[in-house]
Amino acid sequence: MRTLRVLLEKEFRQFVRNAFLPKMVIMFPLLVMLVIPWVATMDVRHVGVSIVDNDHSEASRRIIEKIRSSDYFSLKGVTESYEAAYATLETGDADVILTIPQDFELGLGSGSPKRIGVDVNGTNSLKGGLGSQYMTQIVQQALTELRQEQAPVVTADFFAVQNRYNPTLNYQHFMVPALMIILLVLICGFLPGINLVSEKEFGTIEQINVTPVSRFLFTLAKLIPYWIIGFVVLTISMLLAWWVYGLTPAGSIGSVYLAALFFIFTMSGLGIIIANRSSTMQQTMFVMFFFIMIFVLMSGLLTPIESMPAWARAITYLLPPRYFVEVMRSVYLKGASLVELWPQYLALVGYAGLFNAVAALTYKKQS
C-alpha cells in the first residue's frame, strides 16, 4: 500500500504540474455540455422554400402565409416562373420548391384538385427528406383550416398521441446523456494512454522499470487518477444537465454512477492496452481515434442500432459503449432500475475486468 501511495502521489503531482490537462478536465465538459446540445441536433428548421404560385387564389395565399409564419421554413420568394425558383435551388438558397398549379382552388372545390409539386434538394438527404415531410404537413394544415372556415364540420379525432419518457420530443434530452458518454470515452480513454506513452518518449518510465514495482501495481497507479477524474467529469456534466437543460435522472443517480464506474474502468483499461503496444504518442492517438469513431457511429450514441443491417447489429454487441448508452438513456429518461438493466451491468463488469487484466498483462518491464 505504501508503494501504491507513492506512485499515486507521483501521478497526481505530474497531472497538476501539467499546464494543459487540469484546465482541459474542467473546460472540456463545460464546452461540450453548453455548446453541442444546441448545435448538434436532428431538428430541421429554417428550410429554404421557393414558391411557384400559378393559381393566385385564396388557397394559395393561405398556404404561402402558413409557410411564412412557420419556424420550420424560411420563405425565399414567390414567383410565377419555375425556372426562377429552380435557380434558387441550384445556388443553394432554397432547399424546397413548392409549385401550386393553375386552377388548384377550383379543382379543390370540385373534389378533384390538381397535385401540388414539391421538388427537394437531395444533396442533404436529412434536411431534404424532413423538409418535404414538413411541407406536406403544413400544406395539409392550411387546406384543412380553409375548408373548416368555408364549411365548418366536426371531424372525429381518431388519435390520442402521447410521447412517453420524452413528452416534448426535446432532442437535447436525447443528446445530453450521449455527450456524457462521449466525454468519458475521450477523457478516460485518451488521457491514461497519452500519459503512459509520454513517459516512454521522455524516458522516465525506465526509472520505474528498474524498480521492484510489479506491473499490476504500476498499471493500477496509472489508472486510479483517471478513474477519479472520470467521476469528476461525470458529476460536472450531470450538474450542467440539471442547471442548463433541467434534465435529471428519472431513476436512481446511484445506478448512473455504478454503470459509469464499470465503463470508466473499461475505457481506461483500453487506453492503457493501446499505450502498451505503442511507442509514440501519435500511434496511440491514431489507434484511439479509430476506436472512438467506431464507438460513436455504431454504439447507438447518435443513430439507432435497430436501423443498422444485421451484420452491424451483431458487431455492436462487442462494443462496451452500447451497454452504457442503454443504461444512461434508460435511467435518465425511463427511470429504469438496476434489476431491469442487469444484463447491461453484467456486460460492463465483464469488459472492465477483461480490459484491465489485459492492460496489466501487456505491460512489460524492461530492465
PDB file of N, CA and C in Angstrom, residues 3 8 81 93 156 192 212 231 269 271 291 299 315 321 357:
ATOM      1  N   THR A   3       3.781   1.569  -1.408  1.00  0.00           N
ATOM      2  CA  THR A   3       4.281   1.739  -2.782  1.00  0.00           C
ATOM      3  C   THR A   3       3.207   2.341  -3.678  1.00  0.00           C
ATOM      4  N   LEU A   8       0.839   6.872  -6.652  1.00  0.00           N
ATOM      5  CA  LEU A   8      -0.309   7.750  -6.882  1.00  0.00           C
ATOM      6  C   LEU A   8       0.055   9.210  -6.649  1.00  0.00           C
ATOM      7  N   SER A  81     -42.538  31.849 -62.143  1.00  0.00           N
ATOM      8  CA  SER A  81     -41.613  31.164 -63.043  1.00  0.00           C
ATOM      9  C   SER A  81     -40.920  30.016 -62.306  1.00  0.00           C
ATOM     10  N   ASP A  93     -29.798  28.601 -52.170  1.00  0.00           N
ATOM     11  CA  ASP A  93     -30.604  29.490 -51.332  1.00  0.00           C
ATOM     12  C   ASP A  93     -31.877  28.803 -50.859  1.00  0.00           C
ATOM     13  N   ALA A 156     -64.013  13.748 -36.440  1.00  0.00           N
ATOM     14  CA  ALA A 156     -63.632  12.866 -35.327  1.00  0.00           C
ATOM     15  C   ALA A 156     -62.118  12.823 -35.193  1.00  0.00           C
ATOM     16  N   PRO A 192      -5.157   8.338 -19.950  1.00  0.00           N
ATOM     17  CA  PRO A 192      -4.218   7.343 -19.411  1.00  0.00           C
ATOM     18  C   PRO A 192      -3.221   6.855 -20.454  1.00  0.00           C
ATOM     19  N   PRO A 212      11.476  -2.586  -8.122  1.00  0.00           N
ATOM     20  CA  PRO A 212      10.753  -3.853  -7.892  1.00  0.00           C
ATOM     21  C   PRO A 212       9.237  -3.711  -7.975  1.00  0.00           C
ATOM     22  N   PHE A 231     -15.017  10.455 -12.730  1.00  0.00           N
ATOM     23  CA  PHE A 231     -16.177  10.757 -11.885  1.00  0.00           C
ATOM     24  C   PHE A 231     -16.367  12.265 -11.715  1.00  0.00           C
ATOM     25  N   GLY A 269      -8.817   1.086 -19.140  1.00  0.00           N
ATOM     26  CA  GLY A 269      -8.074  -0.133 -19.455  1.00  0.00           C
ATOM     27  C   GLY A 269      -7.743  -0.221 -20.933  1.00  0.00           C
ATOM     28  N   GLY A 271      -7.345   2.308 -22.957  1.00  0.00           N
ATOM     29  CA  GLY A 271      -6.296   3.288 -23.225  1.00  0.00           C
ATOM     30  C   GLY A 271      -4.914   2.766 -22.859  1.00  0.00           C
ATOM     31  N   PHE A 291     -10.918   3.637 -32.597  1.00  0.00           N
ATOM     32  CA  PHE A 291     -11.915   3.039 -31.707  1.00  0.00           C
ATOM     33  C   PHE A 291     -13.029   4.023 -31.383  1.00  0.00           C
ATOM     34  N   SER A 299     -22.480   2.451 -31.650  1.00  0.00           N
ATOM     35  CA  SER A 299     -22.940   2.034 -30.322  1.00  0.00           C
ATOM     36  C   SER A 299     -24.325   2.565 -29.972  1.00  0.00           C
ATOM     37  N   ILE A 315     -22.158  -6.774 -34.571  1.00  0.00           N
ATOM     38  CA  ILE A 315     -20.882  -6.193 -34.126  1.00  0.00           C
ATOM     39  C   ILE A 315     -21.079  -5.318 -32.896  1.00  0.00           C
ATOM     40  N   PRO A 321     -19.487   0.691 -25.205  1.00  0.00           N
ATOM     41  CA  PRO A 321     -20.405   1.837 -25.066  1.00  0.00           C
ATOM     42  C   PRO A 321     -21.860   1.501 -25.338  1.00  0.00           C
ATOM     43  N   ALA A 357      -7.332  -6.439 -16.918  1.00  0.00           N
ATOM     44  CA  ALA A 357      -6.414  -7.579 -16.814  1.00  0.00           C
ATOM     45  C   ALA A 357      -5.447  -7.592 -17.990  1.00  0.00           C
TER      46      ALA A 357
END
